[in-house]
C-alpha cells in the first residue's frame, strides 16, 4: 500500500509539473511582419497576446488572455478571454480573429535559442515557425540567464 501511495504522489507531481513550471514565466516580446504587429507577455502564469492587424492602417487590435503552461519545450495556453477591437475586415484581421477565437486551447513548441531569442513553432491554424527576440524567462526551469 505504501508503494501505491508513492506512485500516486509521483503521478500527481508529473501532472502538476507544467502548471508549476509555467508559473515561473516572466517574459515579453514583440514580433513584427508585413501584416501584423504582435506583442506577448507572461507573468506568473498569466499570458497576454495583443495583435495589431494592418498596423500601418490603424485597424484596431485583438487580445487573447490565458493561463500559460510549460514543460519540456512545449507551451500551452488555456484561453480565458478574447477581445476584438478591429475596425475593418481585412485579410490580416481575419487571420488575427481566427488565431484568437478558433479554440480554447493553444499549443506550440517554444524553446530558447539564446539569452535573447526564442523559437516558436505551431501547426495550427497553419504551420508557422518564428524566431522571436524576447526578454525574460520562459518558465521556472529556464536556466539560460
PDB file of C-alpha atoms in Angstrom:
ATOM      1  CA  UNK A   1       0.000   0.000   0.000  1.00  0.00           C
ATOM      2  CA  UNK A   2       2.901   2.366   0.709  1.00  0.00           C
ATOM      3  CA  UNK A   3       4.298   1.875  -2.797  1.00  0.00           C
ATOM      4  CA  UNK A   4       0.902   2.677  -4.305  1.00  0.00           C
ATOM      5  CA  UNK A   5       0.733   5.929  -2.312  1.00  0.00           C
ATOM      6  CA  UNK A   6       4.176   6.976  -3.579  1.00  0.00           C
ATOM      7  CA  UNK A   7       3.171   6.105  -7.126  1.00  0.00           C
ATOM      8  CA  UNK A   8       0.064   8.308  -6.856  1.00  0.00           C
ATOM      9  CA  UNK A   9       2.118  11.196  -5.422  1.00  0.00           C
ATOM     10  CA  UNK A  10       4.667  10.852  -8.251  1.00  0.00           C
ATOM     11  CA  UNK A  11       1.897  10.872 -10.883  1.00  0.00           C
ATOM     12  CA  UNK A  12       0.300  13.978  -9.334  1.00  0.00           C
ATOM     13  CA  UNK A  13       3.634  15.790  -9.360  1.00  0.00           C
ATOM     14  CA  UNK A  14       4.166  14.823 -13.001  1.00  0.00           C
ATOM     15  CA  UNK A  15       0.711  16.140 -13.887  1.00  0.00           C
ATOM     16  CA  UNK A  16       1.263  19.393 -11.967  1.00  0.00           C
ATOM     17  CA  UNK A  17       4.755  19.998 -13.401  1.00  0.00           C
ATOM     18  CA  UNK A  18       3.562  22.041 -16.440  1.00  0.00           C
ATOM     19  CA  UNK A  19       1.370  24.217 -14.202  1.00  0.00           C
ATOM     20  CA  UNK A  20       4.091  24.897 -11.635  1.00  0.00           C
ATOM     21  CA  UNK A  21       6.782  25.357 -14.289  1.00  0.00           C
ATOM     22  CA  UNK A  22       4.581  27.747 -16.286  1.00  0.00           C
ATOM     23  CA  UNK A  23       4.010  29.904 -13.222  1.00  0.00           C
ATOM     24  CA  UNK A  24       7.690  30.825 -13.404  1.00  0.00           C
ATOM     25  CA  UNK A  25       7.280  32.670 -16.701  1.00  0.00           C
ATOM     26  CA  UNK A  26       8.358  36.283 -16.812  1.00  0.00           C
ATOM     27  CA  UNK A  27       8.891  37.385 -20.407  1.00  0.00           C
ATOM     28  CA  UNK A  28       7.707  39.792 -23.060  1.00  0.00           C
ATOM     29  CA  UNK A  29       8.275  40.006 -26.790  1.00  0.00           C
ATOM     30  CA  UNK A  30       7.436  41.965 -29.906  1.00  0.00           C
ATOM     31  CA  UNK A  31       7.119  40.324 -33.329  1.00  0.00           C
ATOM     32  CA  UNK A  32       6.539  42.380 -36.481  1.00  0.00           C
ATOM     33  CA  UNK A  33       5.881  41.247 -40.050  1.00  0.00           C
ATOM     34  CA  UNK A  34       4.226  42.926 -43.027  1.00  0.00           C
ATOM     35  CA  UNK A  35       0.611  42.386 -41.879  1.00  0.00           C
ATOM     36  CA  UNK A  36       0.857  42.123 -38.084  1.00  0.00           C
ATOM     37  CA  UNK A  37       2.488  43.735 -35.105  1.00  0.00           C
ATOM     38  CA  UNK A  38       2.252  41.322 -32.174  1.00  0.00           C
ATOM     39  CA  UNK A  39       3.080  41.705 -28.510  1.00  0.00           C
ATOM     40  CA  UNK A  40       3.119  38.913 -25.964  1.00  0.00           C
ATOM     41  CA  UNK A  41       3.832  38.846 -22.273  1.00  0.00           C
ATOM     42  CA  UNK A  42       3.659  36.342 -19.468  1.00  0.00           C
ATOM     43  CA  UNK A  43       3.941  36.921 -15.753  1.00  0.00           C
ATOM     44  CA  UNK A  44       3.328  34.261 -13.088  1.00  0.00           C
ATOM     45  CA  UNK A  45       1.389  32.014 -15.471  1.00  0.00           C
ATOM     46  CA  UNK A  46      -0.834  34.769 -16.902  1.00  0.00           C
ATOM     47  CA  UNK A  47      -0.312  35.139 -20.668  1.00  0.00           C
ATOM     48  CA  UNK A  48      -1.476  38.125 -22.748  1.00  0.00           C
ATOM     49  CA  UNK A  49      -1.185  38.363 -26.534  1.00  0.00           C
ATOM     50  CA  UNK A  50      -2.060  41.549 -28.453  1.00  0.00           C
ATOM     51  CA  UNK A  51      -2.164  41.540 -32.257  1.00  0.00           C
ATOM     52  CA  UNK A  52      -2.439  44.665 -34.402  1.00  0.00           C
ATOM     53  CA  UNK A  53      -3.528  43.560 -37.899  1.00  0.00           C
ATOM     54  CA  UNK A  54      -2.542  46.074 -40.572  1.00  0.00           C
ATOM     55  CA  UNK A  55      -0.747  48.360 -38.096  1.00  0.00           C
ATOM     56  CA  UNK A  56       0.027  50.989 -40.757  1.00  0.00           C
ATOM     57  CA  UNK A  57      -3.699  51.366 -41.477  1.00  0.00           C
ATOM     58  CA  UNK A  58      -4.646  51.752 -37.789  1.00  0.00           C
ATOM     59  CA  UNK A  59      -7.110  48.869 -37.955  1.00  0.00           C
ATOM     60  CA  UNK A  60      -7.505  48.251 -34.224  1.00  0.00           C
ATOM     61  CA  UNK A  61      -6.343  45.143 -32.357  1.00  0.00           C
ATOM     62  CA  UNK A  62      -7.290  41.761 -30.895  1.00  0.00           C
ATOM     63  CA  UNK A  63      -6.402  40.480 -27.432  1.00  0.00           C
ATOM     64  CA  UNK A  64      -6.035  36.937 -26.115  1.00  0.00           C
ATOM     65  CA  UNK A  65      -5.658  36.270 -22.378  1.00  0.00           C
ATOM     66  CA  UNK A  66      -4.990  32.896 -20.868  1.00  0.00           C
ATOM     67  CA  UNK A  67      -3.177  30.620 -18.471  1.00  0.00           C
ATOM     68  CA  UNK A  68       0.323  29.549 -19.519  1.00  0.00           C
ATOM     69  CA  UNK A  69       1.677  26.010 -19.054  1.00  0.00           C
ATOM     70  CA  UNK A  70       5.197  24.920 -19.979  1.00  0.00           C
ATOM     71  CA  UNK A  71       7.005  21.570 -19.886  1.00  0.00           C
ATOM     72  CA  UNK A  72       9.862  20.052 -21.845  1.00  0.00           C
ATOM     73  CA  UNK A  73       9.912  22.664 -24.616  1.00  0.00           C
ATOM     74  CA  UNK A  74       6.152  22.648 -25.169  1.00  0.00           C
ATOM     75  CA  UNK A  75       3.932  25.538 -24.192  1.00  0.00           C
ATOM     76  CA  UNK A  76       0.163  25.562 -23.924  1.00  0.00           C
ATOM     77  CA  UNK A  77      -2.273  28.371 -23.303  1.00  0.00           C
ATOM     78  CA  UNK A  78      -5.725  27.801 -21.885  1.00  0.00           C
ATOM     79  CA  UNK A  79      -7.679  30.725 -23.337  1.00  0.00           C
ATOM     80  CA  UNK A  80      -9.681  32.608 -20.706  1.00  0.00           C
ATOM     81  CA  UNK A  81     -10.776  35.701 -22.620  1.00  0.00           C
ATOM     82  CA  UNK A  82     -10.593  37.202 -26.111  1.00  0.00           C
ATOM     83  CA  UNK A  83     -11.392  40.714 -27.259  1.00  0.00           C
ATOM     84  CA  UNK A  84     -11.906  42.092 -30.760  1.00  0.00           C
ATOM     85  CA  UNK A  85     -11.294  45.788 -31.329  1.00  0.00           C
ATOM     86  CA  UNK A  86     -10.685  45.684 -35.097  1.00  0.00           C
ATOM     87  CA  UNK A  87     -12.242  48.398 -37.237  1.00  0.00           C
ATOM     88  CA  UNK A  88     -12.322  46.938 -40.768  1.00  0.00           C
ATOM     89  CA  UNK A  89     -12.453  43.373 -42.055  1.00  0.00           C
ATOM     90  CA  UNK A  90      -9.209  42.693 -43.894  1.00  0.00           C
ATOM     91  CA  UNK A  91      -7.243  39.512 -44.573  1.00  0.00           C
ATOM     92  CA  UNK A  92      -4.906  40.278 -41.665  1.00  0.00           C
ATOM     93  CA  UNK A  93      -7.853  40.983 -39.341  1.00  0.00           C
ATOM     94  CA  UNK A  94      -9.430  37.644 -40.260  1.00  0.00           C
ATOM     95  CA  UNK A  95      -6.115  35.861 -39.540  1.00  0.00           C
ATOM     96  CA  UNK A  96      -5.925  37.610 -36.186  1.00  0.00           C
ATOM     97  CA  UNK A  97      -9.503  36.738 -35.274  1.00  0.00           C
ATOM     98  CA  UNK A  98      -9.030  33.117 -36.331  1.00  0.00           C
ATOM     99  CA  UNK A  99      -5.955  32.816 -34.135  1.00  0.00           C
ATOM    100  CA  UNK A 100      -7.588  34.315 -31.054  1.00  0.00           C
ATOM    101  CA  UNK A 101     -11.072  32.802 -31.318  1.00  0.00           C
ATOM    102  CA  UNK A 102     -10.682  29.452 -33.065  1.00  0.00           C
ATOM    103  CA  UNK A 103     -10.484  27.338 -29.909  1.00  0.00           C
ATOM    104  CA  UNK A 104      -9.997  27.462 -26.184  1.00  0.00           C
ATOM    105  CA  UNK A 105      -6.575  25.773 -26.166  1.00  0.00           C
ATOM    106  CA  UNK A 106      -3.357  26.785 -27.941  1.00  0.00           C
ATOM    107  CA  UNK A 107      -0.337  24.504 -28.039  1.00  0.00           C
ATOM    108  CA  UNK A 108       3.046  25.204 -29.594  1.00  0.00           C
ATOM    109  CA  UNK A 109       6.714  24.372 -29.301  1.00  0.00           C
ATOM    110  CA  UNK A 110       8.626  27.153 -27.569  1.00  0.00           C
ATOM    111  CA  UNK A 111      12.357  26.927 -26.900  1.00  0.00           C
ATOM    112  CA  UNK A 112      15.098  29.342 -26.024  1.00  0.00           C
ATOM    113  CA  UNK A 113      17.811  29.739 -28.684  1.00  0.00           C
ATOM    114  CA  UNK A 114      19.991  32.021 -26.582  1.00  0.00           C
ATOM    115  CA  UNK A 115      19.504  34.607 -23.819  1.00  0.00           C
ATOM    116  CA  UNK A 116      17.562  36.987 -26.073  1.00  0.00           C
ATOM    117  CA  UNK A 117      15.965  34.777 -28.754  1.00  0.00           C
ATOM    118  CA  UNK A 118      13.289  32.067 -28.748  1.00  0.00           C
ATOM    119  CA  UNK A 119      11.931  29.771 -31.435  1.00  0.00           C
ATOM    120  CA  UNK A 120       8.185  29.226 -31.695  1.00  0.00           C
ATOM    121  CA  UNK A 121       6.599  26.538 -33.888  1.00  0.00           C
ATOM    122  CA  UNK A 122       2.898  25.841 -34.199  1.00  0.00           C
ATOM    123  CA  UNK A 123       0.975  23.750 -36.674  1.00  0.00           C
ATOM    124  CA  UNK A 124      -2.465  25.232 -36.132  1.00  0.00           C
ATOM    125  CA  UNK A 125      -4.298  27.077 -37.688  1.00  0.00           C
ATOM    126  CA  UNK A 126      -1.410  26.844 -40.180  1.00  0.00           C
ATOM    127  CA  UNK A 127       2.204  25.791 -39.835  1.00  0.00           C
ATOM    128  CA  UNK A 128       4.397  28.629 -38.619  1.00  0.00           C
ATOM    129  CA  UNK A 129       7.984  28.879 -37.428  1.00  0.00           C
ATOM    130  CA  UNK A 130       9.068  32.162 -35.853  1.00  0.00           C
ATOM    131  CA  UNK A 131      12.362  33.312 -34.395  1.00  0.00           C
ATOM    132  CA  UNK A 132      11.421  35.970 -31.874  1.00  0.00           C
ATOM    133  CA  UNK A 133      13.590  38.285 -29.771  1.00  0.00           C
ATOM    134  CA  UNK A 134      12.373  38.339 -26.175  1.00  0.00           C
ATOM    135  CA  UNK A 135      13.354  39.463 -22.722  1.00  0.00           C
ATOM    136  CA  UNK A 136      12.921  37.335 -19.585  1.00  0.00           C
ATOM    137  CA  UNK A 137      12.467  33.658 -18.712  1.00  0.00           C
ATOM    138  CA  UNK A 138      10.119  31.223 -20.426  1.00  0.00           C
ATOM    139  CA  UNK A 139       9.479  29.097 -17.333  1.00  0.00           C
ATOM    140  CA  UNK A 140      10.666  28.254 -13.866  1.00  0.00           C
ATOM    141  CA  UNK A 141      13.082  25.685 -15.306  1.00  0.00           C
ATOM    142  CA  UNK A 142      14.505  28.134 -17.884  1.00  0.00           C
ATOM    143  CA  UNK A 143      18.086  28.408 -16.626  1.00  0.00           C
ATOM    144  CA  UNK A 144      19.689  30.235 -19.512  1.00  0.00           C
ATOM    145  CA  UNK A 145      20.005  33.603 -17.771  1.00  0.00           C
TER     146      UNK A 145
END
